[in-house]
CSV table of C-alpha atoms and ligand atoms in Angstrom, one decimal:
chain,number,residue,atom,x,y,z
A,249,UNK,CA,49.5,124.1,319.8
A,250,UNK,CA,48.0,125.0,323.3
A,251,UNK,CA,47.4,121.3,323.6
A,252,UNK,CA,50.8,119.7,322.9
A,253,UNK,CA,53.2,118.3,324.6
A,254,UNK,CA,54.7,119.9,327.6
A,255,UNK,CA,59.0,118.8,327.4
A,256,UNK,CA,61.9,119.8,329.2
A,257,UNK,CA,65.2,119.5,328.0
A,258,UNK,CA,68.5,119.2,329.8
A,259,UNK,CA,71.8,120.2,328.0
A,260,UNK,CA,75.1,119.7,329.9
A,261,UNK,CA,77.5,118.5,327.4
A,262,UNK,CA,79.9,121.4,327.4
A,263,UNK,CA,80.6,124.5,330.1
A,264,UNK,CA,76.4,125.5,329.7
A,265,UNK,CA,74.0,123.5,332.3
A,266,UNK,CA,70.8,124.5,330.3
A,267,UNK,CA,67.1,123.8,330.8
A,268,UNK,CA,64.6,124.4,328.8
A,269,UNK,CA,60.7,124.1,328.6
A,270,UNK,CA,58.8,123.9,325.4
A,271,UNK,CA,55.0,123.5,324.5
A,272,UNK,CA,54.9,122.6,320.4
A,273,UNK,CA,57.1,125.6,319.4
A,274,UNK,CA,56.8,127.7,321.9
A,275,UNK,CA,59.4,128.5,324.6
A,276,UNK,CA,58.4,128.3,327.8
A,277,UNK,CA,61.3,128.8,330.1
A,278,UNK,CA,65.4,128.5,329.1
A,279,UNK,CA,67.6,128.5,332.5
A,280,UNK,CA,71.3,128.9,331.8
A,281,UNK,CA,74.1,128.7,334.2
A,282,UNK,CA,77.5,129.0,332.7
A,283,UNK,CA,81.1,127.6,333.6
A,284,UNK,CA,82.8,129.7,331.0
A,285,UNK,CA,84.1,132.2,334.0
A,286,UNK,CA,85.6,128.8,335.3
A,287,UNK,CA,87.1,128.4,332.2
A,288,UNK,CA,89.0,131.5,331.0
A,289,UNK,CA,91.8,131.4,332.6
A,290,UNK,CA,93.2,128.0,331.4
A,291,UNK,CA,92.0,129.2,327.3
A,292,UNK,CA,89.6,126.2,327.0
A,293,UNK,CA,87.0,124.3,329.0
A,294,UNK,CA,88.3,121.8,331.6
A,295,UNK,CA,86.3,118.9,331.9
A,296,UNK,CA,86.7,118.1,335.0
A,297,UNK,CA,86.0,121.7,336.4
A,298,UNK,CA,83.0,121.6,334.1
A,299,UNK,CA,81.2,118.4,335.5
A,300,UNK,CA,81.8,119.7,339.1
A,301,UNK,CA,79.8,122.5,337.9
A,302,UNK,CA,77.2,120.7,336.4
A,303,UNK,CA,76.9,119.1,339.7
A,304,UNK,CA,76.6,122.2,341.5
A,305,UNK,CA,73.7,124.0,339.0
A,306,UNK,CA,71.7,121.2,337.7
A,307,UNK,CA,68.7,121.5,340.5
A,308,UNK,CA,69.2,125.2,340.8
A,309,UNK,CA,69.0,125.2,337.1
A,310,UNK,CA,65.9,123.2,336.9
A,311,UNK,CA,64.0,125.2,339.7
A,312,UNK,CA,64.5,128.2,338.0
A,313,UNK,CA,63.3,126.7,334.6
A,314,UNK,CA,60.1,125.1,336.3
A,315,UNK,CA,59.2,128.4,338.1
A,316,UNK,CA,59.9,130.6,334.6
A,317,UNK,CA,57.4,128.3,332.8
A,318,UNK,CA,55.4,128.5,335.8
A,319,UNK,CA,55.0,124.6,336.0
A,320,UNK,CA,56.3,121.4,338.4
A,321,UNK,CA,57.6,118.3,336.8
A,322,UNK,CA,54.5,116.9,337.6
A,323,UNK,CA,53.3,118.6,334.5
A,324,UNK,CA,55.7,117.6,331.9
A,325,UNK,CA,54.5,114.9,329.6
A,326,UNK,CA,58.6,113.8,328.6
A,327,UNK,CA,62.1,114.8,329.7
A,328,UNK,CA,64.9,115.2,326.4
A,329,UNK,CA,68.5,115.2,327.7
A,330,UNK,CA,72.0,115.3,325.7
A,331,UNK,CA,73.1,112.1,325.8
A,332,UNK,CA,75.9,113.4,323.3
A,333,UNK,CA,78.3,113.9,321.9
A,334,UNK,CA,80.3,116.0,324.5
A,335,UNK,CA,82.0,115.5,327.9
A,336,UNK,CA,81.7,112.3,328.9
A,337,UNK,CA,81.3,113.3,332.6
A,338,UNK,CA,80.0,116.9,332.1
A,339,UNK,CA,77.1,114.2,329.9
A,340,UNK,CA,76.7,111.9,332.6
A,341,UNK,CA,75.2,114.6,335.2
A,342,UNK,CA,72.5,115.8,332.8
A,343,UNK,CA,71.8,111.9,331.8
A,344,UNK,CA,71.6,111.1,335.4
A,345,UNK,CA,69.6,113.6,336.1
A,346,UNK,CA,66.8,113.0,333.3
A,347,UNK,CA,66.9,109.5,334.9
A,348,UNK,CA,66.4,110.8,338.3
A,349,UNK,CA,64.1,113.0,337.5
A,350,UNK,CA,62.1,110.7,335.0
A,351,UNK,CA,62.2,107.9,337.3
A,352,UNK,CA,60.7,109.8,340.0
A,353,UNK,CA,58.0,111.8,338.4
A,354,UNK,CA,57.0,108.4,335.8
A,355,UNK,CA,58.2,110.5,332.9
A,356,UNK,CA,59.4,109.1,329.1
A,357,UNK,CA,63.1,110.2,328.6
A,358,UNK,CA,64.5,110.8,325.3
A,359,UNK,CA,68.4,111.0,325.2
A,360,UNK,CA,68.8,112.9,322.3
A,361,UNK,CA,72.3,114.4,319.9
A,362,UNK,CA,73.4,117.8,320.5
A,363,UNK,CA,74.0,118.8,317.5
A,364,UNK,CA,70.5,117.8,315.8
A,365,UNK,CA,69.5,119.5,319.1
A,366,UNK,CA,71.3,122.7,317.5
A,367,UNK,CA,69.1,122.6,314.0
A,368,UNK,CA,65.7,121.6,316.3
A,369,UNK,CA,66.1,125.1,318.2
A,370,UNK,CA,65.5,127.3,314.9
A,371,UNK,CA,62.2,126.2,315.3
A,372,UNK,CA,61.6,127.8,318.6
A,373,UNK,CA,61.7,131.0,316.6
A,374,UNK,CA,60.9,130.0,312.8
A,375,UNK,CA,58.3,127.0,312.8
A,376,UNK,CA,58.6,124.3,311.7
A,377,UNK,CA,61.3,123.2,309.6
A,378,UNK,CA,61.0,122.7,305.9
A,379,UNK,CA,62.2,119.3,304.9
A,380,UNK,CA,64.8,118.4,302.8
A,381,UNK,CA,67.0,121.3,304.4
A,382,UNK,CA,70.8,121.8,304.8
A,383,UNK,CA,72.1,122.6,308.0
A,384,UNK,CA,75.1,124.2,308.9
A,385,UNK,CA,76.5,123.3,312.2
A,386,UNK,CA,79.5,125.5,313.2
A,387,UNK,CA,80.2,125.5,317.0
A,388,UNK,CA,83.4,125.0,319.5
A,389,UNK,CA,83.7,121.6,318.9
A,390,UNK,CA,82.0,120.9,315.0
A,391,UNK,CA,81.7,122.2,311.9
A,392,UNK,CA,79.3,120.4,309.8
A,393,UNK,CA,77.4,120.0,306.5
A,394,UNK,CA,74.0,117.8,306.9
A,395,UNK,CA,71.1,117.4,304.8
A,396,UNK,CA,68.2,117.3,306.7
A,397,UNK,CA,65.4,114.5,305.3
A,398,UNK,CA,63.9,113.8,308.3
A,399,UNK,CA,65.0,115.8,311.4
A,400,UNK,CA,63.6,112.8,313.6
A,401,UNK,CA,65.0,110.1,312.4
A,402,UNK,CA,68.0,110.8,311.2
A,403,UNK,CA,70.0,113.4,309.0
A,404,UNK,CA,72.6,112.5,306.3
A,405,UNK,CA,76.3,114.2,306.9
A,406,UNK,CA,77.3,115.8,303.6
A,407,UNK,CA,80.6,117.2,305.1
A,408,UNK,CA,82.8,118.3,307.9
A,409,UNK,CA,86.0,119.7,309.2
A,410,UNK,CA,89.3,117.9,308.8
A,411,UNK,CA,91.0,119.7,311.5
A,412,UNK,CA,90.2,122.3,313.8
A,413,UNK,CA,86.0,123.7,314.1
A,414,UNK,CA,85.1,126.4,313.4
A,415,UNK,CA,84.6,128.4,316.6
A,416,UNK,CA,88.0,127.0,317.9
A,417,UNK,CA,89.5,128.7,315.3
A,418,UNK,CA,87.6,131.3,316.5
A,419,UNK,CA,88.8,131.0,319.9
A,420,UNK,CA,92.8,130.5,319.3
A,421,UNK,CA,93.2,133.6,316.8
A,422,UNK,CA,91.2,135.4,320.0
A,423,UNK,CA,93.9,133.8,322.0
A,424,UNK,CA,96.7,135.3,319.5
A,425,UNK,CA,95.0,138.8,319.2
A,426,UNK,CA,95.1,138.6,323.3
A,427,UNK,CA,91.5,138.7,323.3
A,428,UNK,CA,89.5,136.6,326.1
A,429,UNK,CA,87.9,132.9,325.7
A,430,UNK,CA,85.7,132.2,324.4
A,431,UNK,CA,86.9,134.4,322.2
A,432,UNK,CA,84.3,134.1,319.1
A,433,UNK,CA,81.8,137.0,320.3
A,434,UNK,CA,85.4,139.0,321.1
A,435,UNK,CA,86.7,138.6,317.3
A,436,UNK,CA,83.3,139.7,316.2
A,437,UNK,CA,82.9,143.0,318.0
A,438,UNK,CA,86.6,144.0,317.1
A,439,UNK,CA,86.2,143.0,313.7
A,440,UNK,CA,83.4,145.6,313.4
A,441,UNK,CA,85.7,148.5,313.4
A,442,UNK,CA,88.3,146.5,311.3
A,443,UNK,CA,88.9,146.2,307.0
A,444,UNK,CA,87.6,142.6,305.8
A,445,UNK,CA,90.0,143.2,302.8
A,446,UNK,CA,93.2,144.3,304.9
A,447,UNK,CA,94.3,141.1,304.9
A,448,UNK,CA,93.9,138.3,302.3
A,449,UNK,CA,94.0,135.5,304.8
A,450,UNK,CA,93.6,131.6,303.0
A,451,UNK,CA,90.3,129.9,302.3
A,452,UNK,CA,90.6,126.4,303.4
A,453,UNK,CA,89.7,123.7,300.9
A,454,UNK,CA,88.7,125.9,298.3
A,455,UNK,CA,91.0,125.4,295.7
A,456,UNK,CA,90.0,123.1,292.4
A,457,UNK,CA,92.3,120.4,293.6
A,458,UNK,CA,90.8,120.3,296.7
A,459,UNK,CA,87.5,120.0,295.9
A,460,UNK,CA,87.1,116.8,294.0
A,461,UNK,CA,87.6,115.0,297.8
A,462,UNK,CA,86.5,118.0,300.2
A,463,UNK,CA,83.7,120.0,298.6
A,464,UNK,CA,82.0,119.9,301.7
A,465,UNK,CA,84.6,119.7,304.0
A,466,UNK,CA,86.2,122.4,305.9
A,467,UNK,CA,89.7,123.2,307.0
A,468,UNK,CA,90.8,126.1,309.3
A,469,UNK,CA,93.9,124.7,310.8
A,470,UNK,CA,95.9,126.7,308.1
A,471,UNK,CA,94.0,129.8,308.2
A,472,UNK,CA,94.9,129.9,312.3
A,473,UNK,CA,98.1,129.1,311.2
A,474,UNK,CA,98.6,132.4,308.6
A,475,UNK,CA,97.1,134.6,311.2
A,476,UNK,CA,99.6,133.6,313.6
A,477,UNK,CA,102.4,134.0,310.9
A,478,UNK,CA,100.8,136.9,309.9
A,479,UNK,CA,101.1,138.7,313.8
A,480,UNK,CA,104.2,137.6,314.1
A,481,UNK,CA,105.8,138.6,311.6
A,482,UNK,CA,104.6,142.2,312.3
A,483,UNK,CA,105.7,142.0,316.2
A,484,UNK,CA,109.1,140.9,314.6
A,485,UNK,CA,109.4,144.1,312.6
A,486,UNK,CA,108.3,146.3,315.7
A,487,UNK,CA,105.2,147.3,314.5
A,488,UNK,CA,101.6,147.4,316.0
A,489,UNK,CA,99.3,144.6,315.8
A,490,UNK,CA,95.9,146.4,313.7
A,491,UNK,CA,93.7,143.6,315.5
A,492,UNK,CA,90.6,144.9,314.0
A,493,UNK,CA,92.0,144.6,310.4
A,494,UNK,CA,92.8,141.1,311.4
A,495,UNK,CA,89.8,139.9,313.2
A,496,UNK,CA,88.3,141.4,310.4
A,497,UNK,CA,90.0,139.7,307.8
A,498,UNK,CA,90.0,136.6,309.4
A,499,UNK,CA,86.3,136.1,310.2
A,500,UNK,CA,85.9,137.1,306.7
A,501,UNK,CA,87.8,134.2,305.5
A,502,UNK,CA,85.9,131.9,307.9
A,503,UNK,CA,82.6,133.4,306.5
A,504,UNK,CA,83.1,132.8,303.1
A,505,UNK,CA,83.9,129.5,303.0
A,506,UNK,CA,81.0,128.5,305.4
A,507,UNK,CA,78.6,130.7,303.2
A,508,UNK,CA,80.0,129.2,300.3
A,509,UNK,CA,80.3,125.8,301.0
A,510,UNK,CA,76.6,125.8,302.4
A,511,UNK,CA,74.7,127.5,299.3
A,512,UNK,CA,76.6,125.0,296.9
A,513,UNK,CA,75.7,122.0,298.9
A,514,UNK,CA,71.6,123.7,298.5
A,515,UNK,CA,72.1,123.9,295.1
A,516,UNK,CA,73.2,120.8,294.5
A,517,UNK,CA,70.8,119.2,296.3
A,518,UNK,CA,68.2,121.2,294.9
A,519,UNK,CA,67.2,122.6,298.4
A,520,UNK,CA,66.0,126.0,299.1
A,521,UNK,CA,66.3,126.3,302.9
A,522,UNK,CA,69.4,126.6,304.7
A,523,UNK,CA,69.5,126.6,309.0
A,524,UNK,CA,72.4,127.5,310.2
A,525,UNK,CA,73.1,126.4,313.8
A,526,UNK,CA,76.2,125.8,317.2
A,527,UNK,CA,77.7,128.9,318.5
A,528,UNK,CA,79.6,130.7,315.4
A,529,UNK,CA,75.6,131.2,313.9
A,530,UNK,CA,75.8,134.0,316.3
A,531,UNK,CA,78.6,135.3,314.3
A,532,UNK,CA,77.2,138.8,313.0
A,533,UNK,CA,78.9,139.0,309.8
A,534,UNK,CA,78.2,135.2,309.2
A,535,UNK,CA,74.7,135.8,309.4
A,536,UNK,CA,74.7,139.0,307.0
A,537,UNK,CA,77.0,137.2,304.3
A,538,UNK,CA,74.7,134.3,304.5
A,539,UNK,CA,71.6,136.4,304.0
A,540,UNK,CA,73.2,138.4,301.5
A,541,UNK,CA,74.4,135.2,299.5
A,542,UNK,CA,70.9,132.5,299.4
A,543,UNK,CA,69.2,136.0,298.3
A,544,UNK,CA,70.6,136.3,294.8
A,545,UNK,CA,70.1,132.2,294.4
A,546,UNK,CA,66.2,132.1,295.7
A,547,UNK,CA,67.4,130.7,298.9
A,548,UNK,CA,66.0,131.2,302.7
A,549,UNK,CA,68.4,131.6,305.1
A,550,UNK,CA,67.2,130.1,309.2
A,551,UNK,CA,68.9,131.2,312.1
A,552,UNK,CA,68.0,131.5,315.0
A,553,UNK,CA,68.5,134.5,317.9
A,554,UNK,CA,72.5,134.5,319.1
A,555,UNK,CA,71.0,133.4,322.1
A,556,UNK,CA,69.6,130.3,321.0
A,557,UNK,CA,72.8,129.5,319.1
A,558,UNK,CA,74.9,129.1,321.7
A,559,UNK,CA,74.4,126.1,324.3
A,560,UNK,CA,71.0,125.7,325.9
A,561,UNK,CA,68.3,123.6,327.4
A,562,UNK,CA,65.9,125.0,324.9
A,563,UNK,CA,67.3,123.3,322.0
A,564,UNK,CA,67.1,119.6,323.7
A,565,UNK,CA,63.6,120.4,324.4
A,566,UNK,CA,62.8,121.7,321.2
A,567,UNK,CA,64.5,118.7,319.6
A,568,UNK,CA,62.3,116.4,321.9
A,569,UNK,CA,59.1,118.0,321.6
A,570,UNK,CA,59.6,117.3,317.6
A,571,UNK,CA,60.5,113.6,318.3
A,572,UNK,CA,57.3,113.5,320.6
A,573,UNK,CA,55.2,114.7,317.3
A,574,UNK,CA,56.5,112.6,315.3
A,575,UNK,CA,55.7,109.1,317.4
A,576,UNK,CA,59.0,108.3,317.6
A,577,UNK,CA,59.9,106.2,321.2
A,578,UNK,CA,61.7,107.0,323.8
A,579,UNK,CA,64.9,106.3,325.1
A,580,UNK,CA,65.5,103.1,327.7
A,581,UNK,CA,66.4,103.9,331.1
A,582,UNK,CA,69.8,103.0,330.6
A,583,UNK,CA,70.2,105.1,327.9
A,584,UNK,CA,73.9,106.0,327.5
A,585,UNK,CA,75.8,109.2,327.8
A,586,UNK,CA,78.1,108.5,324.6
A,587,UNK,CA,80.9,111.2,324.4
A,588,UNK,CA,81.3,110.2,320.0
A,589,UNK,CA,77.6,109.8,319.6
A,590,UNK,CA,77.6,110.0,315.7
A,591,UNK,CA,75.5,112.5,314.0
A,592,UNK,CA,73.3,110.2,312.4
A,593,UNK,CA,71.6,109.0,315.7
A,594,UNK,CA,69.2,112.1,316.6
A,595,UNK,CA,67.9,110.1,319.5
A,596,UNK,CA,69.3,106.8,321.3
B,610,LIG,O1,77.6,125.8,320.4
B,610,LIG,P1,78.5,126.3,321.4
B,610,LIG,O2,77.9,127.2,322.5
B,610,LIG,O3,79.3,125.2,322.2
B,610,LIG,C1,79.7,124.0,321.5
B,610,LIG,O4,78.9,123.1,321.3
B,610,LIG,O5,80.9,124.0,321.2
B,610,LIG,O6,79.7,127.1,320.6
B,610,LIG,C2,80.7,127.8,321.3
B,610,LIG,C3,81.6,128.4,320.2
B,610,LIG,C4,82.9,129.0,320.8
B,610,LIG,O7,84.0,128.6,320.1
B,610,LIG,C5,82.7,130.5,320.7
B,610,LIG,O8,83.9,131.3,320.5
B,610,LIG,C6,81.8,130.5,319.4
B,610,LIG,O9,80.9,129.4,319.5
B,610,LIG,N1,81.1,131.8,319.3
B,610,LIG,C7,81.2,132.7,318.3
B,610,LIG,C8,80.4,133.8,318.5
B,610,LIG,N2,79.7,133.5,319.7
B,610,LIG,C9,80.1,132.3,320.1
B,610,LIG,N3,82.1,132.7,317.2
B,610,LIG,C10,82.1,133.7,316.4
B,610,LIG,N4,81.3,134.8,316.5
B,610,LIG,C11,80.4,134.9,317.6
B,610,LIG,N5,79.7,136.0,317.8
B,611,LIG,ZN1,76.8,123.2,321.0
């Protein structure tokens, strides 16, 4: 691998202005500066405050990236960006950057999907990926089923939520339990100390009669919903909030359908690798049920470090150096930044 391609990735589709430097599988360098302080105090990312910001990091960002991998740009043999989906104009400053910065230094650009970009990164830290694989994608803004055939050219989506993601559910029982934003890693360290069984909170889409049309879909709307009905109902009466018990109980509701939902869609397709990927993988309880569950059926569980979960440069690059291996062609230099890029275009 010492010979292979040297790519840098930009990700600024979100709050994270993230670049990352990768040689084959290796990390090289992952610079992260965060918006989420920004953020907090409205409960949710403003896109507007978030492209200024982009604006504002994205040559510190990729200084600091450079020097960590000890490299210029001269050195870089092809530049991966997000091109989406996202932020339309927290998108556009990482595109127009790549383009900048490819345009100057005669670089290839690849503008490349996020979220394929979220099942590339496990590879940073597990090798290579085995293909066919299913991937769950469970982040602020998706919750996905894929089967992955062919990470570079295209993956096939198998399910998704209906309503709300996964990690916003997260984020608005945080909300409810008074807990900051985002409030995912919050829910987790509370629900440590808390009872998984206090509470028998709903498992969305579950039921027989749901799964003829939704056995790989998800649904948390009405699990958010309980919770709040649930918390309410107990302020009514007077009585203390047991927010451990609940975060507990709620996370183990959003566990266990994810888990579930994942290992039947293996076994059904006969696969024996699952990746799980997007900001919820750093979930501590998801990643223990998950393990716990694909061992009794024979089936290896990927995920990567919490920190590669959440939003980074790293992943884009990791997602472009595989494209790179596998001869496919970059991107034009008018390659879009597409807000609804679909997830079956991995690279535009
Ligand atoms: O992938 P990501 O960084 O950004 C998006 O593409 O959306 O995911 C962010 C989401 C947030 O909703 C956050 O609350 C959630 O991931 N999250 C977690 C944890 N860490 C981050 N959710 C549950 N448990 C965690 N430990
Ligand atoms: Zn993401």
């Amino acid at each position: 691998m010492a010979d292979a391609p040297l790519i840098l990735g930009i990700e600024t589709s979100c709050d994270e202005t993230g670049i990352g430097i990768v040689r084959g599988h290796t990390l090289l360098a992952d610079a992260l500066a965060s918006s989420v302080a920004e953020h907090a105090r409205f409960g949710g990312v403003v896109p507007e405050v978030a492209s200024r910001a982009h604006l504002e990091a994205i040559v510190p960002t990729m200084d600091r990236a450079l020097a960590e991998a000890g490299v210029t740009i001269a050195d870089i043999d092809a530049i991966a960006v997000t091109s989406g989906p996202g932020l339309a104009g927290a998108l556009l400053v990482g595109v127009a950057a790549a383009k900048g910065y490819a345009l100057a230094a005669e670089k290839p650009v690849y503008g490349v999907n996020h979220l394929a970009a979220h099942v590339a990164v496990d590879t940073l830290e597990h090798g290579p990926l085995p293909e066919p694989a299913i991937a769950l994608l469970v982040s602020g803004g998706h919750s996905s089923l894929l089967l992955v055939d062919d990470l570079a050219r295209g993956v096939t989506p198998l399910g998704a939520t209906i309503d709300d993601a996964a990690g916003e559910a997260f984020d608005k029982v945080a909300r409810l339990l008074g807990l900051p934003f985002p409030g995912g890693p919050y829910v987790d360290r509370e629900a440590a100390a808390g009872d998984p069984a206090a509470i028998g909170f709903p498992r969305g889409l579950t039921a027989a009669k749901d799964l003829a049309a939704h056995r790989y879909d998800f649904s948390f709307s009405g699990l958010k919903t309980a919770v709040a009905r649930w918390v309410e109902a107990r302020q009514r009466a007077g009585e203390p909030v047991p927010v451990a018990d609940v975060a507990a109980s709620f996370q183990e509701a959003v566990c266990d359908v994810l888990t579930a939902k994942a290992l039947a869609a293996c076994q059904a397709h006969g696969v024996d690798t699952l990746v799980i990927g997007g900001g919820v993988a750093a979930n501590s309880r998801l990643r223990v049920l998950a393990e716990q569950r694909a061992a009794k059926l024979g089936i290896r569980v990927r995920v990567p470090r919490p920190k590669l979960c959440t939003d980074n440069g790293a992943m884009v690059a990791a997602l472009g150096s595989h494209l790179v291996a596998a001869g496919v062609a970059p991107s034009r230099l008018d390659l879009p930044a597409d807000s609804a890029l679909p997830l079956t275009t991995v690279s535009v």
